[in-house]
Every structure is written in C-alpha cells, then in structure tokens.
mmCIF file of C-alpha atoms in Angstrom:
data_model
loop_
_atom_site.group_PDB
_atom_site.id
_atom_site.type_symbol
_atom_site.label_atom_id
_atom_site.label_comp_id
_atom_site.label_asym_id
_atom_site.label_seq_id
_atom_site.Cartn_x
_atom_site.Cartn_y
_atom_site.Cartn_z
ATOM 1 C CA UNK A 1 5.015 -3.203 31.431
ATOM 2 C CA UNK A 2 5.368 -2.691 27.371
ATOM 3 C CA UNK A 3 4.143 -5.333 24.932
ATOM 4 C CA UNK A 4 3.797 -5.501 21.521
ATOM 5 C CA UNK A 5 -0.270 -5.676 20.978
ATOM 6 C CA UNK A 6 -0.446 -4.594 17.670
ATOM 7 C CA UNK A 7 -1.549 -7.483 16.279
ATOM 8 C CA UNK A 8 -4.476 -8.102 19.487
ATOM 9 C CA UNK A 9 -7.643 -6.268 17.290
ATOM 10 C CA UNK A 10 -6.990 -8.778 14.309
ATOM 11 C CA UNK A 11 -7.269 -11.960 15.814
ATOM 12 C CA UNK A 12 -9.430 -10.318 19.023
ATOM 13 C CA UNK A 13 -7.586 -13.359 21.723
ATOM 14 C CA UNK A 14 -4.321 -12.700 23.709
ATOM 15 C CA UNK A 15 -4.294 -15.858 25.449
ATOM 16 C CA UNK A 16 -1.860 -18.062 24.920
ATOM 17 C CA UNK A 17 -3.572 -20.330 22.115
ATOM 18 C CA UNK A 18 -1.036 -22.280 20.903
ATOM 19 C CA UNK A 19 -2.920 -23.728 18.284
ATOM 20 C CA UNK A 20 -4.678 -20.416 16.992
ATOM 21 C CA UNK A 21 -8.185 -22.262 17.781
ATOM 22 C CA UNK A 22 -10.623 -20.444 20.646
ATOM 23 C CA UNK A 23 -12.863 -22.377 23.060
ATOM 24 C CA UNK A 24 -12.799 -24.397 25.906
ATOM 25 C CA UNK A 25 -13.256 -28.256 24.633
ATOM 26 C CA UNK A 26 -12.667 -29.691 21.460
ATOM 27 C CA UNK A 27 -15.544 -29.768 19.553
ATOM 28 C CA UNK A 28 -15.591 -25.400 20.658
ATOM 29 C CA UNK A 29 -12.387 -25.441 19.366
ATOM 30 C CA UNK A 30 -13.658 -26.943 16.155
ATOM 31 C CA UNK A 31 -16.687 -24.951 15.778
ATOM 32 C CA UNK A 32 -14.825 -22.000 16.127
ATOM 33 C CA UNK A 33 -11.949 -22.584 13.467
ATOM 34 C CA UNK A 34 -14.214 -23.894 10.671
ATOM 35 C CA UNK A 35 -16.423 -20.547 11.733
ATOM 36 C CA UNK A 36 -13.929 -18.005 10.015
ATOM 37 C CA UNK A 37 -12.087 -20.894 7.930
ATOM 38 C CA UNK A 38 -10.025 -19.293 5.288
ATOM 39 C CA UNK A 39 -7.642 -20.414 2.616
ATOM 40 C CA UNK A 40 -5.911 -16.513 1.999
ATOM 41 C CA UNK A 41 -3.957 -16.387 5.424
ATOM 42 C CA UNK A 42 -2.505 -18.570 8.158
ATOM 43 C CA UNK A 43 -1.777 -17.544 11.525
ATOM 44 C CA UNK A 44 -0.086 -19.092 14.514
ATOM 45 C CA UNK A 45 2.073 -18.539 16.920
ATOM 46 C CA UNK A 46 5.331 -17.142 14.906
ATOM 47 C CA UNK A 47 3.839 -17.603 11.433
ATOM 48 C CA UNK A 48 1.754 -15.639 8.871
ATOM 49 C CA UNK A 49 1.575 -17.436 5.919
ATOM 50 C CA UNK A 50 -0.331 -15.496 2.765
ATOM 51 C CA UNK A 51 -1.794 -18.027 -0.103
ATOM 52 C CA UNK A 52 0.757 -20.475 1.951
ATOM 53 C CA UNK A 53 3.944 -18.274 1.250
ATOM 54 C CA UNK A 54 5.386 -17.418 4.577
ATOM 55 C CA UNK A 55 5.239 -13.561 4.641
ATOM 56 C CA UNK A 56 9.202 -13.618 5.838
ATOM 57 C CA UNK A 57 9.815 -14.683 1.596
ATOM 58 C CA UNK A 58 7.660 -12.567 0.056
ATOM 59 C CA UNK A 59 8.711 -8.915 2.220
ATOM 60 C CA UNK A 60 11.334 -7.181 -0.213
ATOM 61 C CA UNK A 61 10.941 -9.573 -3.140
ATOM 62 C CA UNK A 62 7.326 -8.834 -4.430
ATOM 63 C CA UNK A 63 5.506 -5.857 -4.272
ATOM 64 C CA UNK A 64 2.142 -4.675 -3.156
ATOM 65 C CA UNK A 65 0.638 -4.913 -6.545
ATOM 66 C CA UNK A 66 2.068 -8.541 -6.425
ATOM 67 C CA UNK A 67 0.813 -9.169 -3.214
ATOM 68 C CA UNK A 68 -2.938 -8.057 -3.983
ATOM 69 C CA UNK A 69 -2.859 -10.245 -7.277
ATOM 70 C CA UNK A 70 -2.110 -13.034 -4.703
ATOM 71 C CA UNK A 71 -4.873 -11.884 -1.899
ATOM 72 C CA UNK A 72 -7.774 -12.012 -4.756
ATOM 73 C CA UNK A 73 -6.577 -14.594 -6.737
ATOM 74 C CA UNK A 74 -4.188 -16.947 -5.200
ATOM 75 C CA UNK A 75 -1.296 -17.154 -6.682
ATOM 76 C CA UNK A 76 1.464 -14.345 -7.711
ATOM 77 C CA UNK A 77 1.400 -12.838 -10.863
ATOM 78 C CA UNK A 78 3.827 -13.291 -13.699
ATOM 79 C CA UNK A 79 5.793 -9.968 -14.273
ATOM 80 C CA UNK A 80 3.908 -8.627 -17.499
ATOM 81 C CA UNK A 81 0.553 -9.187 -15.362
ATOM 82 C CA UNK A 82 1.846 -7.409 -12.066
ATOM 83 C CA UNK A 83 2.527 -4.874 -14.597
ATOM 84 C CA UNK A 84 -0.633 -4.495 -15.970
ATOM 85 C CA UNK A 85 -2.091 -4.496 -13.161
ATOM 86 C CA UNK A 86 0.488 -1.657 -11.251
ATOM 87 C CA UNK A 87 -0.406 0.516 -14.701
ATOM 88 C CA UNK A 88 -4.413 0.312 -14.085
ATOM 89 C CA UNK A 89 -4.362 1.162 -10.208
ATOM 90 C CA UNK A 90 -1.720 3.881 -10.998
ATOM 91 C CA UNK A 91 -4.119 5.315 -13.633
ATOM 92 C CA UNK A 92 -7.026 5.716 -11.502
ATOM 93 C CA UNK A 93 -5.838 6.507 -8.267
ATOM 94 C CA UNK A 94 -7.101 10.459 -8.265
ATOM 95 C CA UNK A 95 -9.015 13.219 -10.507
ATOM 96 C CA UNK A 96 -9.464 16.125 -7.911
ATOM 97 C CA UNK A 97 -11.581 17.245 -5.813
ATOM 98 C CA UNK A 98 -14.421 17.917 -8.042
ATOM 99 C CA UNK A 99 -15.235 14.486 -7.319
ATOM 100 C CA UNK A 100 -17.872 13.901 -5.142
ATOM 101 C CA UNK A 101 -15.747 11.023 -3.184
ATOM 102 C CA UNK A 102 -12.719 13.246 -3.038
ATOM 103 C CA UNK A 103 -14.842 16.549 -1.555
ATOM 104 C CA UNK A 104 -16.844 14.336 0.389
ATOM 105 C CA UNK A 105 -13.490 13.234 2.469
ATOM 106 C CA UNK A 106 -11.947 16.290 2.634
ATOM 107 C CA UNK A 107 -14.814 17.907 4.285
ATOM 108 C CA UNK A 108 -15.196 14.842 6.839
ATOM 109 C CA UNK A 109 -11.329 15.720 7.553
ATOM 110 C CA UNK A 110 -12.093 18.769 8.785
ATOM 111 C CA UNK A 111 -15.096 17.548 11.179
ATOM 112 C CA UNK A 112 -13.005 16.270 13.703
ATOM 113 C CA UNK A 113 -13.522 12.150 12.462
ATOM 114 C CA UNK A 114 -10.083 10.129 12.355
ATOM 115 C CA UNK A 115 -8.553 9.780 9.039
ATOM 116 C CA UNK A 116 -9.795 6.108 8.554
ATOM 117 C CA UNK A 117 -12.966 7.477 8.918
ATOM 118 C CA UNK A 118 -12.757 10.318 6.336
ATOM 119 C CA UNK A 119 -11.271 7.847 3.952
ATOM 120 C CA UNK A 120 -14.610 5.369 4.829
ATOM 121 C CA UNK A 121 -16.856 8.461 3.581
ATOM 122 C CA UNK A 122 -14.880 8.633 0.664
ATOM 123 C CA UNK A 123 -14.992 5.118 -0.162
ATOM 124 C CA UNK A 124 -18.696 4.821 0.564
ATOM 125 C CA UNK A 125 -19.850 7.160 -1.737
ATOM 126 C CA UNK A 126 -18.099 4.690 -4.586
ATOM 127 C CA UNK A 127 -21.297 3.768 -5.640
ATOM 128 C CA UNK A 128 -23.113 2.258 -9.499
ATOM 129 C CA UNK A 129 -23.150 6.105 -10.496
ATOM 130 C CA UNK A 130 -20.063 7.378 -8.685
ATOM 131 C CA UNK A 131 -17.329 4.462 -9.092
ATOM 132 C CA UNK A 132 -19.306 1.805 -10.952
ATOM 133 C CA UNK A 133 -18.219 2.297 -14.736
ATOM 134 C CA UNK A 134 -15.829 0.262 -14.546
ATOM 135 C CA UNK A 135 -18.063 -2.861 -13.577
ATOM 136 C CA UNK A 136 -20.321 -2.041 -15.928
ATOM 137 C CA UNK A 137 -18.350 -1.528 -18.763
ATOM 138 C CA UNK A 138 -16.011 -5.101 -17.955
ATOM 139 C CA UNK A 139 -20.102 -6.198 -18.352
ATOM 140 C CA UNK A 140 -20.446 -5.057 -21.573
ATOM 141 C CA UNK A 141 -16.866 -5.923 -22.993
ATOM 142 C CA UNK A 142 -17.835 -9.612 -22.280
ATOM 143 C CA UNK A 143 -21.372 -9.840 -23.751
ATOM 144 C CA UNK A 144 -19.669 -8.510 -26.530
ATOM 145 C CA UNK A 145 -17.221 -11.379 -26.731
ATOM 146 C CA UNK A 146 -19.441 -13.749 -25.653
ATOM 147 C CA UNK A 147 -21.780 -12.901 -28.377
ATOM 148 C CA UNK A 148 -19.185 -12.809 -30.887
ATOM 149 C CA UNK A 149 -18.904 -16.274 -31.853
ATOM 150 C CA UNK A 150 -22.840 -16.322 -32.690
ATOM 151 C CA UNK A 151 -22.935 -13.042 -34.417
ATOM 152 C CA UNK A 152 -19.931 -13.780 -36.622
ATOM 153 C CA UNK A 153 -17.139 -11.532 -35.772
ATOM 154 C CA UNK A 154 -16.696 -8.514 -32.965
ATOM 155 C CA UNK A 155 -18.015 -5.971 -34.865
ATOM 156 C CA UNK A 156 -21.507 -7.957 -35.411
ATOM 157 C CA UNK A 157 -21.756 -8.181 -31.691
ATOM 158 C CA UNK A 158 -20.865 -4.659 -31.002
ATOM 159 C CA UNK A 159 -24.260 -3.930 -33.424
ATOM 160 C CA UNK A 160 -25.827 -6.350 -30.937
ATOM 161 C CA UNK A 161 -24.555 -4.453 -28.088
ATOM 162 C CA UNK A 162 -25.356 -1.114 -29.359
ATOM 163 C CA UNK A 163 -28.873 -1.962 -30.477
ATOM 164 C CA UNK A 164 -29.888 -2.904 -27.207
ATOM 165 C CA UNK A 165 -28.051 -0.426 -25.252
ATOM 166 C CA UNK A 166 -28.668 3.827 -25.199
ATOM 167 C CA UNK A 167 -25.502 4.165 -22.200
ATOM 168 C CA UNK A 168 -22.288 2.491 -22.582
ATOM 169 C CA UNK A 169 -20.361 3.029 -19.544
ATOM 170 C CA UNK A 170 -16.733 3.324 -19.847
ATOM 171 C CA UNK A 171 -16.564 6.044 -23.364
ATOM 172 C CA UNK A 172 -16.910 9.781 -23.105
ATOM 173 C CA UNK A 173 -16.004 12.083 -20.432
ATOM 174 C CA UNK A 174 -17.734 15.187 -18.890
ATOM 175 C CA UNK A 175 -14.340 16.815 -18.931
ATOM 176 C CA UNK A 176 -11.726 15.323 -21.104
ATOM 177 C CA UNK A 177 -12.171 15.594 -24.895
ATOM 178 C CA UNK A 178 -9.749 12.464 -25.052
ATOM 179 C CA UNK A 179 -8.774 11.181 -21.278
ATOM 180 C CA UNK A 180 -4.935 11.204 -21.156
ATOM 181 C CA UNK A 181 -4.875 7.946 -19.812
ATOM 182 C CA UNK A 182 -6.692 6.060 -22.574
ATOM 183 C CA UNK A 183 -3.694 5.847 -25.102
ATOM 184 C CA UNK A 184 -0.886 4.809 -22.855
ATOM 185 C CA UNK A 185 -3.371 1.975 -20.937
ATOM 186 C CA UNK A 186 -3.874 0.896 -24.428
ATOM 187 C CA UNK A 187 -0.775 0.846 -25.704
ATOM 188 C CA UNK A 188 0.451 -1.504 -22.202
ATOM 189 C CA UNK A 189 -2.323 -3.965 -23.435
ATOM 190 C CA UNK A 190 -1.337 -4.209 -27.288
ATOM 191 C CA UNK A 191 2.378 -4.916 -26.184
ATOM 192 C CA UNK A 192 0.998 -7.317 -23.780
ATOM 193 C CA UNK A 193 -1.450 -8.880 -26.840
ATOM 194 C CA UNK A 194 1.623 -9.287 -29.169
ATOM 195 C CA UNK A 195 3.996 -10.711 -26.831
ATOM 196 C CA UNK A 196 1.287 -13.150 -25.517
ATOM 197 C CA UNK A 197 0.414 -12.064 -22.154
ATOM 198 C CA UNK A 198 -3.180 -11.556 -22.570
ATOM 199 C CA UNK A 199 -5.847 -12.742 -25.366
ATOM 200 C CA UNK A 200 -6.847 -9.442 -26.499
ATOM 201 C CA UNK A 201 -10.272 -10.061 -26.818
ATOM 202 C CA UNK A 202 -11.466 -7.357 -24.243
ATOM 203 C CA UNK A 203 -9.487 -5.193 -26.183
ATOM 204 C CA UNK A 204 -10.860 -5.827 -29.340
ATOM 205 C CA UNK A 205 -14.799 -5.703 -28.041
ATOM 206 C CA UNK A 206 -13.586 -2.303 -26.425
ATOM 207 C CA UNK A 207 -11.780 -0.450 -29.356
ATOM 208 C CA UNK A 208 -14.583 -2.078 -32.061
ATOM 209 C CA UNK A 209 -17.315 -0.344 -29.549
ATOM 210 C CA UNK A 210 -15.086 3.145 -29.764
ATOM 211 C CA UNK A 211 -15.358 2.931 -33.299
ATOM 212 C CA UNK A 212 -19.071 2.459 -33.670
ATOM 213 C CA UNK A 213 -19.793 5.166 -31.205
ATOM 214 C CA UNK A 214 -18.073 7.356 -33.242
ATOM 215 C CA UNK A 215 -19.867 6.525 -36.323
ATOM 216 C CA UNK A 216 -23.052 7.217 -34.493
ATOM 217 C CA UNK A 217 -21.819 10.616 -33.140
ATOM 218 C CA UNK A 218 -21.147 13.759 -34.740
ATOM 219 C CA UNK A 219 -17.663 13.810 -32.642
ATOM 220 C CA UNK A 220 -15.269 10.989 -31.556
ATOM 221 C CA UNK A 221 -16.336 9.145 -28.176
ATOM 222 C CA UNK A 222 -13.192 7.652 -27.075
ATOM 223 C CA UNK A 223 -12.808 5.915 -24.180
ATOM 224 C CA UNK A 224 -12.226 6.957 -20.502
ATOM 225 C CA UNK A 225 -10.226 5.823 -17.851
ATOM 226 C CA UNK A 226 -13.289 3.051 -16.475
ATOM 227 C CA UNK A 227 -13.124 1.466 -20.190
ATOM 228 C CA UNK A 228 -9.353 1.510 -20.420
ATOM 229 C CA UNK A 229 -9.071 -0.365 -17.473
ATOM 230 C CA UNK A 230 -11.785 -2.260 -17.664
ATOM 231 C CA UNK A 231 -10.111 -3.394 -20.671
ATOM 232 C CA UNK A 232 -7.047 -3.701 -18.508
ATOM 233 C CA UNK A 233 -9.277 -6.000 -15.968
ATOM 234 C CA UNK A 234 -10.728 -8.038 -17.832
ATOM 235 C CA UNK A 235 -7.557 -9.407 -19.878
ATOM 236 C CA UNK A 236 -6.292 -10.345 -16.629
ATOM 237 C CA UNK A 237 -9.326 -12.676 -15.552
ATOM 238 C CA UNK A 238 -10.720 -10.332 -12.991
ATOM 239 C CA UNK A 239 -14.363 -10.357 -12.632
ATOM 240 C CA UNK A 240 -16.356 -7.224 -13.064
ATOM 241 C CA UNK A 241 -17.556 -6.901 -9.879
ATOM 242 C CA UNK A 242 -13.289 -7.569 -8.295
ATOM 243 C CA UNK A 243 -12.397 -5.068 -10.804
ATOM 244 C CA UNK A 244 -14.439 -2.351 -9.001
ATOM 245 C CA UNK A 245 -12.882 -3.334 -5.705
ATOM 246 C CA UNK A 246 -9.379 -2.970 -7.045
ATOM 247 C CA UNK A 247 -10.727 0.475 -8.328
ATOM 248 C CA UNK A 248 -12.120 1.246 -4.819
ATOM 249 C CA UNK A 249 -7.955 -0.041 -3.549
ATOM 250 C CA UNK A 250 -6.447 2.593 -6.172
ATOM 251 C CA UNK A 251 -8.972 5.740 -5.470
ATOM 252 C CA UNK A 252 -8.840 5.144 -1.798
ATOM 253 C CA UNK A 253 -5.303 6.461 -2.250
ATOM 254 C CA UNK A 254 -6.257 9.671 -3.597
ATOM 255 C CA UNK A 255 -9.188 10.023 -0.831
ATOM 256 C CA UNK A 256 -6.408 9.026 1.526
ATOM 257 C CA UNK A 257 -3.945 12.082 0.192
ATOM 258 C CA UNK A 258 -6.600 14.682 -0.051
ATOM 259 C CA UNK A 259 -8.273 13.840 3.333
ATOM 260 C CA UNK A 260 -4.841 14.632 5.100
ATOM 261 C CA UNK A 261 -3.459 17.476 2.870
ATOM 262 C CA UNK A 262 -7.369 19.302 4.251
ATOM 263 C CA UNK A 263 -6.561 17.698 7.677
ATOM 264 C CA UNK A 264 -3.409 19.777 7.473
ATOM 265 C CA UNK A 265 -5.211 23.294 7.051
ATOM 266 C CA UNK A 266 -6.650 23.193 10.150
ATOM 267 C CA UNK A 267 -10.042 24.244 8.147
ATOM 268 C CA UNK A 268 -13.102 23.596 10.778
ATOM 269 C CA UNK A 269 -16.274 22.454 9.504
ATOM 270 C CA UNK A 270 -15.754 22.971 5.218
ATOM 271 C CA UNK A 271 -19.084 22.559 3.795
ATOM 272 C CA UNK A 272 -19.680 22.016 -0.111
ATOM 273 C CA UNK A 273 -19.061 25.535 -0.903
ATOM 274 C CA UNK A 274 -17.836 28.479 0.383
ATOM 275 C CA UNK A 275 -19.453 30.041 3.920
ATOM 276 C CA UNK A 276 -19.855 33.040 1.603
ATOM 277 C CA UNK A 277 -22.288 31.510 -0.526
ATOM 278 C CA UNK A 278 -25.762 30.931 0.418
ATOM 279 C CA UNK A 279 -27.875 27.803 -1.821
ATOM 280 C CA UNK A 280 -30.891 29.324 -3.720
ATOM 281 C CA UNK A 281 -34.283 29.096 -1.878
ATOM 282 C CA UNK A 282 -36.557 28.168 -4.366
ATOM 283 C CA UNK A 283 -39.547 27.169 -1.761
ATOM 284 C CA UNK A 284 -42.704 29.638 -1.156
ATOM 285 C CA UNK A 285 -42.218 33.450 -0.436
ATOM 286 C CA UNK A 286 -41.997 34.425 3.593
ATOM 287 C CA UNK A 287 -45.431 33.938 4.943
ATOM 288 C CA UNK A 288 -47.231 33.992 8.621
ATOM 289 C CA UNK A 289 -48.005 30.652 10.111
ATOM 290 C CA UNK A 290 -51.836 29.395 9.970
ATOM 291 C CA UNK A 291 -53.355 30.735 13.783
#
C-alpha cells in the first residue's frame, strides 16, 4: 500500500493526532507542545501556516528571498528590502573552488557520502576565518555608528575604529584588486538611501572606513564582497551574527553546485591535489629504529 510519508521525519508521529500534540494524558500533551513551542510555523492536520500566513497564499506570490526575510524576522519584506536582500545572497553565493569550503565538498562528493552530506562539510568549514568577515565587519560598521554621535561625526569614529584596530575585516582581497561586486552592491544601497528605504548609516561608517584605509596605504583598499554586504545587512536590521547565517544560505548554493558537478565525474577518492603530487617531507632523514 502507497502513502504519502514525506512529511513523517519532520514532525517524527504518524498517528492520527488530531490536535498536533503527542502524549497520552493531558498534562503529556501539554508538556510536550510547550517543549518545541514555536511562533515561525504551525502545523496540523491540513494546515502549515508560516509567521501565521497559510503557506497555500504565499506559494507563487512571494519568493524564497521573501520567504526567508519572513522565517528570520517575521514579517515579509517590502519590495526594495526583498531586493536588497535577493542582490546580497546573489553576490556571494560562489568564488571557486580555491575555496577551502568549495574543495572541501567536492572531494567529500567523490567519497561515496550523500550529497547533503558533502554540502554539511562544506558548510562546516564556514568558520570566524573561513566565512566570518562578514560578522565581523557588520561588528565594526556599528561601533562605528554607535560611536559617532560621541566622537562628532563618522569620520571621528572611523579614527576611533582604526586606532584600536590593526585587521578590519570586510576591505582588501587576496585576489581581486577591486572585487567586482563592491560597486554594483553599493550602488543598490545608495538608490535605496535616496529613495528612503534604508538609513544609510552602515553605508556611510563603511565607505568613510574605505577612505581612511586608503590614506594609510600606499594603494587603495576597497572593499570586498563581506563589507559590501555587510553593509547590505546591516541597513536591513539583520544582526551580525543572522547576517553570517544568510551568508552560510547563499554559499551553501555554490557548495551545493560544485559538490554535484564532481559527483558527476565519477572521480573516486580526489584528495587536495593531484595523485601525482607527493607533499614535501620536511621531518628527519631515513633512520633505523632504536634496538
């Protein structure tokens, strides 16, 4: 006999529990709901309600972009925002496999692991060196404007900022002279500034910072994707430590891509660099064991 159990692993009971509460009395029944209480979904029988929008109105009339603004933060975004938004997870969503994330889950694809689990060693290598700029610099951009008001203006607090700082995340990049996605991100958020969207203060903290930099540099350090969107981020009221989580969402798409174009090779076993080349062996010369 054929069922539809697709749902089963997500709710882990296929009795028929009318009232979507487990346990065999009352008060188990209570325990039990207000164990996993949540205000971001509703299920019962015949309903699935996101943020208290039945799912059945939202399919075909808001997008996933929408839809995650709603998950994290409850209600849906206005247009501009889901814009902003769509703009910063496109931007980040890949930059080859020289990074370690990317290589790391294209070589699980090809250890015989399922593809959720290649994408999970991807993802878990996102760590504070790896994936963390972002946070970091969303950290920065608001002691800067939180400072500002004391200090006197944005570019008192970025002398502040830079005093106390030798590393700020989010400018400069190990392989871009100027990282193609900086000026367009930018340019989303000035349009979004002028027409009201967002405050612009991130902004300003972020481009004031890129000018100081500069002036302490023999060549320009502009910024890099993790300070555009950062930027990006922290206009829209994310917190630093979200923002890195909807980083995680738009790289995991990349991980996801390269782990199943490798998957496709039918490669065996790829290590970090080609079975023709053997890692230097810088330990002691060849020597007989003690007797």
């Amino acid at each position: 006999m054929a069922g539809d159990n697709s749902d089963n692993d997500d709710n882990g009971n296929t009795g028929d529990n009318r009232n979507g509460n487990v346990g065999t009395d009352g008060g188990g029944r209570d325990e039990a709901a207000a164990y996993w209480a949540t205000n971001l979904v509703r299920i019962r029988p015949g309903e699935i309600a996101l943020r208290g929008y039945p799912i059945e109105e939202l399919i075909g009339r808001f997008s996933f972009v929408d839809i995650t603004w709603l998950m994290v933060r409850g209600e849906l975004p206005t247009p501009p925002e889901s814009r902003l938004l769509e703009a910063a997870l496109t931007a980040a969503v890949d930059h080859g496999p020289q990074a370690p994330s990317i290589a790391a889950a294209r070589m699980a694809a090809t250890c015989g692991v399922g593809l959720n689990n290649a994408m999970a060693t991807g993802v878990n290598l996102l760590g504070d060196v790896h994936g963390g700029a972002g946070q970091q610099c969303m950290e920065v951009l608001q002691d800067v404007r939180d400072r500002a008001p004391g200090a006197g203006s944005v570019e008192a607090a970025v002398e502040q900022v830079l005093a106390e700082h030798r590393y700020v995340p989010g400018f400069g990049h190990r392989f871009h002279p100027r990282d193609p996605r900086r000026d367009p991100l930018l340019g989303l958020v000035e349009q979004a500034r002028d027409d009201g969207v967002v405050a612009g203060e991130h902004l300003a903290a972020a481009v004031e910072l890129e000018r100081q930099l500069a002036l302490r540099s023999s060549k320009p350090i502009p910024m890099n994707i993790d300070g555009a969107t950062a930027v990006i981020y922290g206009e829209l009221g994310f917190t630093p430590e979200l923002a890195r989580g909807l980083f995680v969402l738009s790289r995991s798409v990349g991980i996801l891509a390269h782990a199943w174009e490798e998957r496709q090779t039918g490669t065996r076993i790829k290590g970090p660099v080609p079975r023709s080349v053997l890692a230097d062996y810088t330990g002691p010369d060849l020597r007989e064991p003690p007797r």
